[in-house]
Amino acid sequence: MLSIEHQLAKKVDFKECINDISTKTTGLFISILYYFIEYVNIVFCSDSLFLDGNQPLLSLRSLNASREGEDVTFFIIHGLADLAGHRMIFFSILLLVYVIILGGNSLIIFVLRSPMYFFLYNLSFVDMLFTSSIIPNMLAGFLMDQLTISFNGCFLQMFFFINLSVTGRAILTVMAYDRYLAICNPLRYTAIMTRPVQVLLVVGAWGFGALCPLPATTMALQQRYCGPNVIRHGWCDPSSLRRLVCADSSVDNIVSLAFALVALLSTGILILTSYILIFVTMSSMAVTQRLKALATCTAHLTVVSFSYSAASFIYISYRVRDVRIIVSVLYSALTPFLNPIVYSLRNKDLQDKLQQSKNVSSSFPVADLV
């Protein structure tokens, strides 16, 4: 057995070692994240590079250079350029939110590996991809005087943003159906909701998410953009991009609005129908069973309410550009940010595993002293 002095000295050394490792790990993480942002910016923004880590080096090409019959070769993302002196504050906040989104959703994916959480960790995976389609590019915009994005990169970003947004709502719809089976048909749940059925439902959600933005994106890609090429949004937003079309875009507006309503209303109606049937079934239950069933639906119902409320507010604020940009940024960041928090607060399995990990880590220094 070591003496008390040796134990205390060893404990201090251990804490200093941990602090040193934490400092180096944090620095390494920030460096990796910076180069990741720079890489994304180079891939999607072929006309701009970082100069000395902060200033952009823009190409000398004209804003309306020719591109095989098209006048515009790249677009300028101007939505967040008015922040001026507050850029680093918003950069720090958005970076912190992005790190929490990746960390929280990764925790759900790697900790909750039970088949009963199959839909939940698929939703977390979609949320991570959804935010990664725009936030790194937005972070790069805070570090530059002028953020540009290539012609093809703009439409690629627009497609994946809409695709992943619709896919997330489709998975929420599948989760509502899962809740319906668990509460209204508990005896048949395991017979109906098998692994092949779960995989089929998730594949259907991804297919539905890929189908909805395809017509509008294809039509927008075939339009002529002759300048100006400044997008008044935080990313390649479809409605903001259509304002730059040099021809009549009324058909594009109708098609885009029609598929947006299909994505919102179809998933919303199915979710609403599932919960109406759930509440009808709950009305005939005993009080204890009713409270248990309600606790099962609380987290999902909270996420659905926030997601559809924010999406509806975006369409309501369509004509107010600055308000719409702010709401869009909040929606794209806060919804995936709140999902792991809401589900973590209501998930006993995740809390138990985190507590076990905490107990193991806290017992490590004690074992080291013996």
Coordinates of N, CA and C in Angstrom, one line a residue, residues 125-245:
F125 N -29.0 9.7 -37.3 CA -28.1 9.6 -38.5 C -28.5 10.7 -39.5
V126 N -29.9 10.7 -39.8 CA -30.4 11.7 -40.8 C -30.1 13.1 -40.3
D127 N -30.3 13.4 -39.0 CA -30.1 14.7 -38.4 C -28.6 15.1 -38.6
M128 N -27.7 14.2 -38.4 CA -26.3 14.5 -38.6 C -26.0 14.9 -40.0
L129 N -26.5 14.1 -41.0 CA -26.3 14.5 -42.4 C -27.0 15.8 -42.8
F130 N -28.1 16.0 -42.2 CA -28.9 17.2 -42.5 C -28.2 18.4 -42.1
T131 N -27.6 18.5 -40.9 CA -26.9 19.7 -40.5 C -25.6 19.8 -41.2
S132 N -24.9 18.6 -41.5 CA -23.6 18.7 -42.2 C -23.7 19.1 -43.6
S133 N -24.9 19.1 -44.2 CA -25.1 19.6 -45.6 C -25.0 21.1 -45.7
I134 N -25.2 21.8 -44.6 CA -25.2 23.3 -44.7 C -24.3 24.0 -43.6
I135 N -24.3 23.4 -42.4 CA -23.6 24.2 -41.3 C -22.1 24.4 -41.6
P136 N -21.3 23.3 -42.0 CA -19.9 23.6 -42.3 C -19.7 24.7 -43.3
N137 N -20.6 24.8 -44.3 CA -20.5 25.8 -45.3 C -20.8 27.2 -44.7
M138 N -21.8 27.2 -43.8 CA -22.1 28.5 -43.1 C -21.0 28.9 -42.2
L139 N -20.4 28.0 -41.5 CA -19.2 28.3 -40.7 C -18.1 28.9 -41.5
A140 N -17.9 28.3 -42.7 CA -16.8 28.9 -43.6 C -17.2 30.3 -43.9
G141 N -18.5 30.6 -44.1 CA -18.9 32.0 -44.4 C -18.6 33.0 -43.4
F142 N -18.6 32.6 -42.1 CA -18.3 33.5 -41.0 C -16.8 33.9 -41.0
L143 N -15.9 33.0 -41.6 CA -14.5 33.2 -41.7 C -14.1 34.0 -42.9
M144 N -15.0 34.3 -43.8 CA -14.6 34.9 -45.1 C -15.4 36.2 -45.3
D145 N -14.8 37.1 -46.1 CA -15.5 38.3 -46.5 C -16.6 38.0 -47.5
Q146 N -16.4 37.0 -48.3 CA -17.4 36.7 -49.4 C -17.4 35.2 -49.6
L147 N -18.5 34.6 -49.3 CA -18.6 33.1 -49.5 C -19.2 32.8 -50.8
T148 N -18.5 32.0 -51.6 CA -19.0 31.6 -52.9 C -19.2 30.1 -52.9
I149 N -20.1 29.6 -53.8 CA -20.3 28.2 -54.0 C -20.4 27.9 -55.5
S150 N -19.9 26.8 -55.9 CA -19.9 26.5 -57.4 C -21.3 26.2 -57.8
F151 N -21.5 26.3 -59.2 CA -22.8 26.1 -59.8 C -23.4 24.7 -59.4
N152 N -22.6 23.7 -59.7 CA -23.1 22.3 -59.4 C -23.2 22.1 -57.9
G153 N -22.2 22.6 -57.1 CA -22.3 22.5 -55.6 C -23.5 23.1 -55.0
C154 N -24.0 24.2 -55.6 CA -25.2 24.8 -55.1 C -26.4 23.9 -55.2
F155 N -26.6 23.3 -56.4 CA -27.8 22.5 -56.6 C -27.6 21.2 -55.8
L156 N -26.4 20.7 -55.6 CA -26.1 19.5 -54.8 C -26.5 19.8 -53.4
Q157 N -26.1 20.9 -52.9 CA -26.5 21.3 -51.5 C -28.0 21.4 -51.4
M158 N -28.6 22.1 -52.3 CA -30.1 22.3 -52.3 C -30.8 20.9 -52.3
F159 N -30.4 20.0 -53.1 CA -31.0 18.7 -53.2 C -30.9 17.9 -51.9
F160 N -29.7 17.9 -51.3 CA -29.5 17.1 -50.1 C -30.2 17.8 -48.9
F161 N -30.2 19.1 -48.9 CA -30.9 19.8 -47.8 C -32.4 19.4 -47.8
I162 N -33.1 19.5 -48.9 CA -34.5 19.1 -49.0 C -34.7 17.6 -48.8
N163 N -33.8 16.8 -49.4 CA -33.9 15.4 -49.3 C -33.9 14.9 -47.8
L164 N -32.9 15.4 -47.1 CA -32.7 15.0 -45.7 C -33.8 15.6 -44.8
S165 N -34.3 16.8 -45.1 CA -35.3 17.3 -44.4 C -36.6 16.5 -44.5
V166 N -37.0 16.1 -45.7 CA -38.1 15.3 -45.9 C -37.9 13.9 -45.4
T167 N -36.7 13.3 -45.5 CA -36.5 12.0 -44.9 C -36.6 12.0 -43.4
G168 N -36.2 13.1 -42.8 CA -36.4 13.1 -41.3 C -37.8 13.1 -40.9
R169 N -38.7 13.8 -41.7 CA -40.1 13.8 -41.4 C -40.7 12.5 -41.7
A170 N -40.2 11.8 -42.7 CA -40.8 10.5 -43.1 C -40.4 9.5 -42.0
I171 N -39.2 9.6 -41.4 CA -38.9 8.7 -40.3 C -39.7 9.0 -39.1
L172 N -40.0 10.3 -38.8 CA -40.9 10.6 -37.7 C -42.3 10.0 -37.9
T173 N -42.7 9.9 -39.2 CA -44.0 9.3 -39.5 C -43.9 7.8 -39.2
V174 N -42.8 7.2 -39.6 CA -42.6 5.7 -39.3 C -42.6 5.5 -37.8
M175 N -42.0 6.4 -37.1 CA -42.0 6.2 -35.6 C -43.4 6.4 -35.0
A176 N -44.2 7.3 -35.6 CA -45.6 7.4 -35.2 C -46.4 6.1 -35.4
Y177 N -46.1 5.5 -36.5 CA -46.8 4.2 -36.8 C -46.3 3.1 -35.8
D178 N -45.0 3.2 -35.5 CA -44.4 2.2 -34.5 C -45.1 2.4 -33.1
R179 N -45.3 3.7 -32.7 CA -46.0 4.0 -31.5 C -47.5 3.4 -31.5
Y180 N -48.1 3.6 -32.7 CA -49.5 3.1 -32.8 C -49.6 1.6 -32.6
L181 N -48.6 0.9 -33.3 CA -48.7 -0.6 -33.1 C -48.4 -1.0 -31.6
A182 N -47.4 -0.3 -31.0 CA -47.0 -0.7 -29.6 C -48.2 -0.4 -28.6
I183 N -49.0 0.6 -28.9 CA -50.1 0.9 -27.9 C -51.4 0.3 -28.3
C184 N -51.7 0.3 -29.6 CA -53.0 -0.2 -30.0 C -53.1 -1.7 -30.3
N185 N -51.9 -2.2 -30.7 CA -51.8 -3.7 -31.0 C -50.6 -4.3 -30.3
P186 N -50.5 -4.2 -29.0 CA -49.3 -4.7 -28.3 C -49.0 -6.2 -28.5
L187 N -50.1 -7.0 -28.6 CA -49.9 -8.4 -28.7 C -49.4 -8.8 -30.1
R188 N -49.6 -8.0 -31.1 CA -49.2 -8.3 -32.4 C -48.0 -7.5 -32.9
Y189 N -47.4 -6.7 -31.9 CA -46.3 -5.8 -32.3 C -45.1 -6.6 -32.8
T190 N -44.7 -7.6 -32.0 CA -43.5 -8.3 -32.4 C -43.6 -9.1 -33.7
A191 N -44.9 -9.5 -34.0 CA -45.1 -10.3 -35.2 C -45.2 -9.3 -36.4
I192 N -45.6 -8.1 -36.2 CA -45.7 -7.2 -37.3 C -44.4 -6.4 -37.6
M193 N -43.9 -5.8 -36.5 CA -42.7 -5.0 -36.6 C -41.4 -5.8 -36.5
T194 N -41.2 -6.6 -37.5 CA -40.0 -7.4 -37.6 C -38.8 -6.6 -38.2
R195 N -37.6 -7.1 -38.1 CA -36.5 -6.4 -38.7 C -36.6 -6.1 -40.2
P196 N -37.1 -7.1 -41.0 CA -37.3 -6.8 -42.4 C -38.3 -5.6 -42.7
V197 N -39.3 -5.6 -41.8 CA -40.3 -4.6 -42.0 C -39.7 -3.2 -41.6
Q198 N -38.9 -3.2 -40.5 CA -38.3 -2.0 -40.1 C -37.3 -1.4 -41.2
V199 N -36.6 -2.3 -41.8 CA -35.6 -1.9 -42.8 C -36.4 -1.4 -44.0
L200 N -37.5 -2.1 -44.4 CA -38.4 -1.6 -45.5 C -39.0 -0.3 -45.2
L201 N -39.4 0.0 -44.0 CA -40.0 1.3 -43.7 C -38.9 2.4 -43.8
V202 N -37.7 2.1 -43.3 CA -36.6 3.1 -43.4 C -36.2 3.4 -44.8
V203 N -36.1 2.3 -45.6 CA -35.8 2.5 -47.0 C -36.9 3.3 -47.8
G204 N -38.1 3.0 -47.4 CA -39.2 3.8 -48.0 C -39.2 5.3 -47.6
A205 N -38.7 5.6 -46.3 CA -38.6 7.0 -45.9 C -37.5 7.7 -46.7
W206 N -36.4 7.0 -46.9 CA -35.3 7.5 -47.7 C -35.7 7.7 -49.2
G207 N -36.5 6.8 -49.7 CA -36.9 6.9 -51.1 C -37.9 8.1 -51.3
F208 N -38.8 8.2 -50.3 CA -39.7 9.4 -50.3 C -39.0 10.7 -50.2
G209 N -37.9 10.7 -49.4 CA -37.1 11.9 -49.2 C -36.4 12.3 -50.5
A210 N -35.9 11.3 -51.2 CA -35.2 11.5 -52.5 C -36.1 11.9 -53.6
L211 N -37.4 11.4 -53.6 CA -38.3 11.7 -54.7 C -38.8 13.1 -54.6
C212 N -39.1 13.6 -53.5 CA -39.8 14.9 -53.4 C -39.0 16.1 -53.9
P213 N -37.7 16.2 -53.7 CA -37.0 17.4 -54.2 C -36.5 17.2 -55.7
L214 N -36.7 16.0 -56.2 CA -36.1 15.7 -57.5 C -36.7 16.5 -58.6
P215 N -38.0 16.7 -58.8 CA -38.6 17.5 -59.9 C -38.2 18.9 -59.8
A216 N -38.3 19.5 -58.6 CA -38.0 21.0 -58.5 C -36.5 21.2 -58.7
T217 N -35.6 20.3 -58.2 CA -34.2 20.5 -58.5 C -33.8 20.3 -59.9
T218 N -34.4 19.4 -60.6 CA -34.2 19.1 -62.0 C -34.6 20.3 -62.8
M219 N -35.8 20.9 -62.5 CA -36.3 22.0 -63.3 C -35.4 23.3 -63.0
A220 N -35.0 23.4 -61.8 CA -34.1 24.6 -61.5 C -32.7 24.5 -62.1
L221 N -32.3 23.3 -62.3 CA -31.0 23.0 -62.9 C -31.0 23.4 -64.4
Q222 N -32.1 23.2 -65.0 CA -32.3 23.5 -66.4 C -32.5 24.9 -66.8
Q223 N -32.7 25.8 -65.8 CA -33.0 27.2 -66.0 C -31.7 27.9 -66.3
R224 N -31.9 29.1 -66.9 CA -30.7 30.0 -67.2 C -30.5 31.0 -66.2
Y225 N -29.3 31.2 -65.7 CA -28.9 32.1 -64.7 C -27.9 33.1 -65.3
C226 N -28.3 34.3 -65.6 CA -27.4 35.2 -66.3 C -27.0 36.4 -65.4
G227 N -27.2 36.3 -64.1 CA -26.8 37.3 -63.2 C -28.0 38.3 -62.8
P228 N -28.0 38.8 -61.6 CA -26.9 38.6 -60.6 C -26.9 37.2 -60.0
N229 N -25.8 36.9 -59.3 CA -25.6 35.6 -58.8 C -25.5 35.6 -57.3
V230 N -26.1 36.6 -56.6 CA -26.1 36.7 -55.2 C -27.3 36.1 -54.6
I231 N -27.1 35.0 -53.7 CA -28.2 34.3 -53.1 C -28.5 35.0 -51.7
R232 N -29.7 35.5 -51.5 CA -30.0 36.2 -50.3 C -30.5 35.2 -49.2
H233 N -29.6 34.3 -48.9 CA -29.9 33.3 -47.9 C -28.6 32.7 -47.3
G234 N -28.8 31.9 -46.3 CA -27.6 31.3 -45.6 C -27.0 30.1 -46.4
W235 N -27.8 29.6 -47.4 CA -27.3 28.5 -48.2 C -28.1 28.5 -49.5
C236 N -28.0 27.5 -50.3 CA -28.7 27.5 -51.6 C -30.2 27.1 -51.4
D237 N -30.9 28.1 -50.9 CA -32.3 27.9 -50.7 C -33.1 27.9 -52.0
P238 N -34.0 27.0 -52.3 CA -34.7 26.9 -53.6 C -35.4 28.2 -54.0
S239 N -36.2 28.8 -53.0 CA -36.9 30.0 -53.4 C -36.0 31.2 -53.6
S240 N -34.9 31.3 -52.9 CA -33.9 32.4 -53.1 C -33.2 32.2 -54.4
L241 N -33.0 30.9 -54.8 CA -32.3 30.7 -56.1 C -33.2 30.9 -57.3
R242 N -34.5 30.7 -57.1 CA -35.4 30.9 -58.2 C -35.5 32.4 -58.6
R243 N -35.2 33.3 -57.6 CA -35.3 34.7 -57.9 C -34.1 35.1 -58.9
L244 N -33.1 34.3 -59.1 CA -32.0 34.6 -59.9 C -32.2 34.1 -61.4
V245 N -33.3 33.4 -61.6 CA -33.6 32.9 -62.9 C -33.9 34.0 -63.9

